[in-house]
mmCIF file of C-alpha atoms in Angstrom:
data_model
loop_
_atom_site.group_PDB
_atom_site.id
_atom_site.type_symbol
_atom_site.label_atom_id
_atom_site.label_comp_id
_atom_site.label_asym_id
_atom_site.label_seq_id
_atom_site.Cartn_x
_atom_site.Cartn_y
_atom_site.Cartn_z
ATOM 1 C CA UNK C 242 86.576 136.569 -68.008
ATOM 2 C CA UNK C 243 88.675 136.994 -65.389
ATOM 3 C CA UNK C 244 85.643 138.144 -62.675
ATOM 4 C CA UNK C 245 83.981 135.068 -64.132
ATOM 5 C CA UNK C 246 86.680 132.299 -63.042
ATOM 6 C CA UNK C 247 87.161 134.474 -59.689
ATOM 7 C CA UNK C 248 82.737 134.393 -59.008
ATOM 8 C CA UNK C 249 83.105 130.394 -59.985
ATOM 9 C CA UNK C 250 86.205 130.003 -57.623
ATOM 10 C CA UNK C 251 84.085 131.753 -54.698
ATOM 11 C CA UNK C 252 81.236 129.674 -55.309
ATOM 12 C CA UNK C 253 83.987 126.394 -55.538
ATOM 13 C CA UNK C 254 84.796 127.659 -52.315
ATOM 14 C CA UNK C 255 81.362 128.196 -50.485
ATOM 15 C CA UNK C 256 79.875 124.744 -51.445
ATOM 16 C CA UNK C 257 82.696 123.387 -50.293
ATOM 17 C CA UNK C 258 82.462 124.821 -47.261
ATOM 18 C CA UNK C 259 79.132 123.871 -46.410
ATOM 19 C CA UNK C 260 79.634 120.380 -47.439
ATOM 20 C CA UNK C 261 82.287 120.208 -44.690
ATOM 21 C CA UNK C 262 79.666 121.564 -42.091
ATOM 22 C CA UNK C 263 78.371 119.123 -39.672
ATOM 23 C CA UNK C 264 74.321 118.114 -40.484
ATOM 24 C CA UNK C 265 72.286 119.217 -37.470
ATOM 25 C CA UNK C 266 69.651 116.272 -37.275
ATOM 26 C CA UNK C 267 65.796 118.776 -36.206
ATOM 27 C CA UNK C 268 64.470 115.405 -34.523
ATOM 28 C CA UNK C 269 67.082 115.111 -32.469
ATOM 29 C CA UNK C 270 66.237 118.370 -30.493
ATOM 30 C CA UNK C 271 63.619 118.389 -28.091
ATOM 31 C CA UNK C 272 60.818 120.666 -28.210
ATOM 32 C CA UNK C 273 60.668 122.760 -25.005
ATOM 33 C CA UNK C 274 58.103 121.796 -22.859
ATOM 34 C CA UNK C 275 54.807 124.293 -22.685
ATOM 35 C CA UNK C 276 54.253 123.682 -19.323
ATOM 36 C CA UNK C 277 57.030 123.163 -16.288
ATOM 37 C CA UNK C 278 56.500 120.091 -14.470
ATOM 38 C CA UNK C 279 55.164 119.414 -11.250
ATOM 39 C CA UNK C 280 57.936 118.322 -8.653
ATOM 40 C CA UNK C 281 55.602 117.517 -5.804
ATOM 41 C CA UNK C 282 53.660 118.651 -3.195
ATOM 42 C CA UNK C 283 55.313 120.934 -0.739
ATOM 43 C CA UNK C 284 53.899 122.066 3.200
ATOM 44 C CA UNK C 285 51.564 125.038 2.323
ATOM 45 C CA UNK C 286 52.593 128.940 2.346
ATOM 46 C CA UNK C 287 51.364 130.430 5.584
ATOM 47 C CA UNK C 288 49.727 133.885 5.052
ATOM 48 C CA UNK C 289 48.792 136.369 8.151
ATOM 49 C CA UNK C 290 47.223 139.512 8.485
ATOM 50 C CA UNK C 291 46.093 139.450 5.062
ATOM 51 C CA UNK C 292 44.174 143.218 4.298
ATOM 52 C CA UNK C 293 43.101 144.170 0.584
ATOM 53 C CA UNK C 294 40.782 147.285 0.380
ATOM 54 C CA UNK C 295 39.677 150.458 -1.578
ATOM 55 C CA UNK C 296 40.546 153.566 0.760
ATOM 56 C CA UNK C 297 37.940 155.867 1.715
ATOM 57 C CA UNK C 298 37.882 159.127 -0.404
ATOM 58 C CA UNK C 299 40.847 158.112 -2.102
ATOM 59 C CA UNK C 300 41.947 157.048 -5.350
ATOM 60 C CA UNK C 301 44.046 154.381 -3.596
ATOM 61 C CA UNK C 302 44.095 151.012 -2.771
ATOM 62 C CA UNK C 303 46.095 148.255 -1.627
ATOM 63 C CA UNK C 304 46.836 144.861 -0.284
ATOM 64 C CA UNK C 305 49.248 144.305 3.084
ATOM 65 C CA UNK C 306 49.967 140.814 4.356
ATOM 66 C CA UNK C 307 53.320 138.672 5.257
ATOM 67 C CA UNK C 308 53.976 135.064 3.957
ATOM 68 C CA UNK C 309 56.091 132.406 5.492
ATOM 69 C CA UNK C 310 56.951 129.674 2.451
ATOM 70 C CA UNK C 311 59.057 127.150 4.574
ATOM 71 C CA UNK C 312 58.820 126.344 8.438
ATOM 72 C CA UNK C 313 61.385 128.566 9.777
ATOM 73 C CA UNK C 314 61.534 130.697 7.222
ATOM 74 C CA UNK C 315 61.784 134.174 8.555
ATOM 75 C CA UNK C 316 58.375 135.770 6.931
ATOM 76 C CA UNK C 317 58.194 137.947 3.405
ATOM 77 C CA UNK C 318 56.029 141.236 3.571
ATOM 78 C CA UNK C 319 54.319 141.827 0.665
ATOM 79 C CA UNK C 320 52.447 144.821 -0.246
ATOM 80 C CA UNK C 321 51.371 147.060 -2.822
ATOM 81 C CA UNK C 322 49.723 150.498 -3.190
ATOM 82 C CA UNK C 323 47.525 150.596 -6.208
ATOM 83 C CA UNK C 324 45.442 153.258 -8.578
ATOM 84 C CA UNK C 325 41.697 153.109 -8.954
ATOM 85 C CA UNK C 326 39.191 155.109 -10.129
ATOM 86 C CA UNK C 327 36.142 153.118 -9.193
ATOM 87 C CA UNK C 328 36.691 153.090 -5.052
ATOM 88 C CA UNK C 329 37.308 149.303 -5.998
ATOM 89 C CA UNK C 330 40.447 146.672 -6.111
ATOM 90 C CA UNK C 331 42.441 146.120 -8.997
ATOM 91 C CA UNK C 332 44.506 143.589 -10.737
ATOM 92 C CA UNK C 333 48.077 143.852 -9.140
ATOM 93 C CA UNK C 334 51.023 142.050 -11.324
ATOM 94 C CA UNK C 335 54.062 140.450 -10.296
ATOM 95 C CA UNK C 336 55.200 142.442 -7.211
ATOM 96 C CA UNK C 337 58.362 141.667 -5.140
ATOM 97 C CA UNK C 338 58.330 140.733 -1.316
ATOM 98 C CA UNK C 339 60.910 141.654 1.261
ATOM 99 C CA UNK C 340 62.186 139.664 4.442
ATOM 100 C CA UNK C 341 63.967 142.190 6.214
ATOM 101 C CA UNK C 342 62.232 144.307 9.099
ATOM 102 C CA UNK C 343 63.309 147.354 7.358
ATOM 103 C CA UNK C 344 61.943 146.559 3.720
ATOM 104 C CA UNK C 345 65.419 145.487 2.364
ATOM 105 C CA UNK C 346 65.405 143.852 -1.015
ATOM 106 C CA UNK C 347 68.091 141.823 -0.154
ATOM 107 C CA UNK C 348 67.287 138.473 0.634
ATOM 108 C CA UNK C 349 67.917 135.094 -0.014
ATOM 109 C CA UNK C 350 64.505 134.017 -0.872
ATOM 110 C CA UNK C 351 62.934 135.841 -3.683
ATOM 111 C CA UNK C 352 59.555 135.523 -2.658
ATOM 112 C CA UNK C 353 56.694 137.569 -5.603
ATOM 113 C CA UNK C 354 52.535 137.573 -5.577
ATOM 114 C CA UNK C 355 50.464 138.520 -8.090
ATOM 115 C CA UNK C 356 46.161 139.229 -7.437
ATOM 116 C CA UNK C 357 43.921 138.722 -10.288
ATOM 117 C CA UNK C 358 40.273 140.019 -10.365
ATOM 118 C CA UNK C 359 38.124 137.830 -11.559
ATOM 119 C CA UNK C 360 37.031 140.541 -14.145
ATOM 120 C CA UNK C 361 40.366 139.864 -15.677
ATOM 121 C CA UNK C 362 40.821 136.553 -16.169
ATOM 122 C CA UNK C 363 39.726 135.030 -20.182
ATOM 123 C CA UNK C 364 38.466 131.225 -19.520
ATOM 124 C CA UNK C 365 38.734 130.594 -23.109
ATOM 125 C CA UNK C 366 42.306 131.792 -23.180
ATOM 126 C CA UNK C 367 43.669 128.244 -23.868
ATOM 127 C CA UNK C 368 40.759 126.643 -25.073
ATOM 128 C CA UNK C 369 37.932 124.728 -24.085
ATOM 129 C CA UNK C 370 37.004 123.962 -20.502
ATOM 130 C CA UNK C 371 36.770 127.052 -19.605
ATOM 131 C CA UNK C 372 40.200 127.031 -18.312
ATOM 132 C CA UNK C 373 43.797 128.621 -19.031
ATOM 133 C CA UNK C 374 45.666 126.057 -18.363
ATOM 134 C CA UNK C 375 48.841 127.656 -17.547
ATOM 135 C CA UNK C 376 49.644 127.083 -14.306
ATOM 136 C CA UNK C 377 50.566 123.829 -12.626
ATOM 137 C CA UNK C 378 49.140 124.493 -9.338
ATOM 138 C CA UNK C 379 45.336 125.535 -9.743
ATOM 139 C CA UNK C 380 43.877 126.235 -13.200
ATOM 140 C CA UNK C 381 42.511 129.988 -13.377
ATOM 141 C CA UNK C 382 39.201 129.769 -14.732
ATOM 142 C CA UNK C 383 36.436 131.863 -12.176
ATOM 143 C CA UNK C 384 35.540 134.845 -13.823
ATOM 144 C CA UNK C 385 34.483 136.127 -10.274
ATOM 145 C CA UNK C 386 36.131 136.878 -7.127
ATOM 146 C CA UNK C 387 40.221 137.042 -6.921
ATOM 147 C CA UNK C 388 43.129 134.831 -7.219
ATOM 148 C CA UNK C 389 46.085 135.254 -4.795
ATOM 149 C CA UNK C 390 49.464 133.894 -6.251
ATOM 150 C CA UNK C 391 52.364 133.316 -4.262
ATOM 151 C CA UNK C 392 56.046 131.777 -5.606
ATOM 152 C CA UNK C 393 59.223 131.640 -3.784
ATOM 153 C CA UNK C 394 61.852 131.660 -7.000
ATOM 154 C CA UNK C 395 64.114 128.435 -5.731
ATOM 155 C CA UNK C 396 67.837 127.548 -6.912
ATOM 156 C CA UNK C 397 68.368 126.449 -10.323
ATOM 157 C CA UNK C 398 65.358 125.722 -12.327
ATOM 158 C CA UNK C 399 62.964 125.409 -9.694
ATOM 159 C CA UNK C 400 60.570 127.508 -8.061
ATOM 160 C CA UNK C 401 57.460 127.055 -5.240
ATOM 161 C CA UNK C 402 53.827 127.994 -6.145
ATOM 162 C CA UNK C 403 50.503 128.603 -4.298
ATOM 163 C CA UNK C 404 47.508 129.854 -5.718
ATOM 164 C CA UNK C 405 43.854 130.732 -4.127
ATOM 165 C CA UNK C 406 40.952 131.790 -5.352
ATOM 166 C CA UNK C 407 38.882 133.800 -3.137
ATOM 167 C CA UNK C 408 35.393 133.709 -3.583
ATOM 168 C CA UNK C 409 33.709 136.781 -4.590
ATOM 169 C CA UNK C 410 31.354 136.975 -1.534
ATOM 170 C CA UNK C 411 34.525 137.845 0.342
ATOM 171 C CA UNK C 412 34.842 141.382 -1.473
ATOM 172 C CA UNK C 413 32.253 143.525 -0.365
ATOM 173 C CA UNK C 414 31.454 147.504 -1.030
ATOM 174 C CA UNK C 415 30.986 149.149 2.297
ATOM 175 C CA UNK C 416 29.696 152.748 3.203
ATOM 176 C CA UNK C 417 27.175 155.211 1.442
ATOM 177 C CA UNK C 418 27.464 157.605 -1.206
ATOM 178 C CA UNK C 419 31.175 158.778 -1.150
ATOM 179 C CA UNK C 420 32.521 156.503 1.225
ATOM 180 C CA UNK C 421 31.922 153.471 -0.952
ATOM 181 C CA UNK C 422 35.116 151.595 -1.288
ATOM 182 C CA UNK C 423 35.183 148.091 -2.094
ATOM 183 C CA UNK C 424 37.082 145.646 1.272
ATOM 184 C CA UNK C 425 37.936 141.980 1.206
ATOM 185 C CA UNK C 426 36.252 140.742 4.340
ATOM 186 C CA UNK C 427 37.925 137.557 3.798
ATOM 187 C CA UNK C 428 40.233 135.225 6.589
ATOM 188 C CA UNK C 429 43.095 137.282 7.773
ATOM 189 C CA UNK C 430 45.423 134.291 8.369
ATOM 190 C CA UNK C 431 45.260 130.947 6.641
ATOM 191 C CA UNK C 432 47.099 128.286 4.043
ATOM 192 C CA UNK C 433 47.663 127.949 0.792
ATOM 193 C CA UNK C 434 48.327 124.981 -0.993
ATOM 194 C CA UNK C 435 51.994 124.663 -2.576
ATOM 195 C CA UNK C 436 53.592 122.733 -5.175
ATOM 196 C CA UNK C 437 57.600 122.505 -6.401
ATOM 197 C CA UNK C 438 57.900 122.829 -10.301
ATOM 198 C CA UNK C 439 60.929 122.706 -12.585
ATOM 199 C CA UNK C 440 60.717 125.600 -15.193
ATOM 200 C CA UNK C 441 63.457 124.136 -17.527
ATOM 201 C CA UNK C 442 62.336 123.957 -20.835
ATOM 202 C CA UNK C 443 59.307 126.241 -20.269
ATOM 203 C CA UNK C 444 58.507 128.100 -22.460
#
């Protein structure tokens, strides 16, 4: 009897409790937003002495080339050494750049690139119109060629973007028999369109 009137004190107790909670009102809470949202248009990344290529009996590759986001920014090398099996280029995710003449990661600017073969990108990934749809600068929809990404991470919530897709007559298989390796034989040096986006709320 006794554990009974102590169970119906605790229970007394609880939905009291909870009646003195506060009542959290769900339509008062925004959803978070799928995409961030375009800022504006910002003067374009300048890349130079962009090189992408297969080595020659190797089971290397790699892509080498410096980017200046802002005018008088000092430049960001960006590079990465890569795996492949095929003598061809691959797919390279989110890879840090460096400022500093000796390849120090500290810097100020956090400047990352990304290349996407064609071969890897899924046009139906977000539905119809053959297009992803998840990036504010340039949808990523060509199943051919490769897509160079560049973003500078800004202060706070914002960040820079530049995307470029590279058409796929711009990487080429050179040599015979075992030299075969696959070379972009693209511009060395050009622009690429940027754009300021807040991130908050993305999700």
């Amino acid at each position: 009897m006794a554990l009974q009137a102590i169970f119906g004190i605790a229970a007394l107790v609880a939905v009291s409790s909870a009646a003195a909670l506060p009542v959290i009102q769900l339509a008062e809470v925004p959803t978070p937003n799928t995409f961030p949202e375009v800022v504006g248009p910002i003067p374009a990344f300048e890349v130079t002495e962009f090189k992408a290529q297969a080595l020659v009996l190797s089971d290397r590759n790699y892509i080498n080339f410096y980017v200046t986001p802002y005018r008088g920014a000092e430049p960001a090398h960006c590079f990465s050494l890569g795996t492949t099996l095929s003598h061809s280029l691959n797919s390279v995710p989110q890879t840090w750049c460096s400022h500093a003449a000796n390849d120090s990661s500290d810097t100020s600017d956090r400047v990352w690139f990304s290349w996407t073969m064609g071969d890897d990108v899924d046009p139906t990934a977000a539905g119809a119109g053959g297009t992803t749809g998840t990036d504010p600068v340039d949808s990523v929809n060509e199943t051919t060629g490769a897509y160079l990404k560049i973003v500078r991470q800004g202060g706070g919530q914002t960040r820079d973007e530049a995307i470029h897709h590279f058409d796929a007559r711009y990487l080429v298989y050179e040599g015979e028999g075992d030299m075969v390796h696959q070379v972009f034989t693209g511009p060395q040096n050009f622009t690429m369109r940027a754009l300021r986006v807040d991130a908050r709320g993305e999700s």
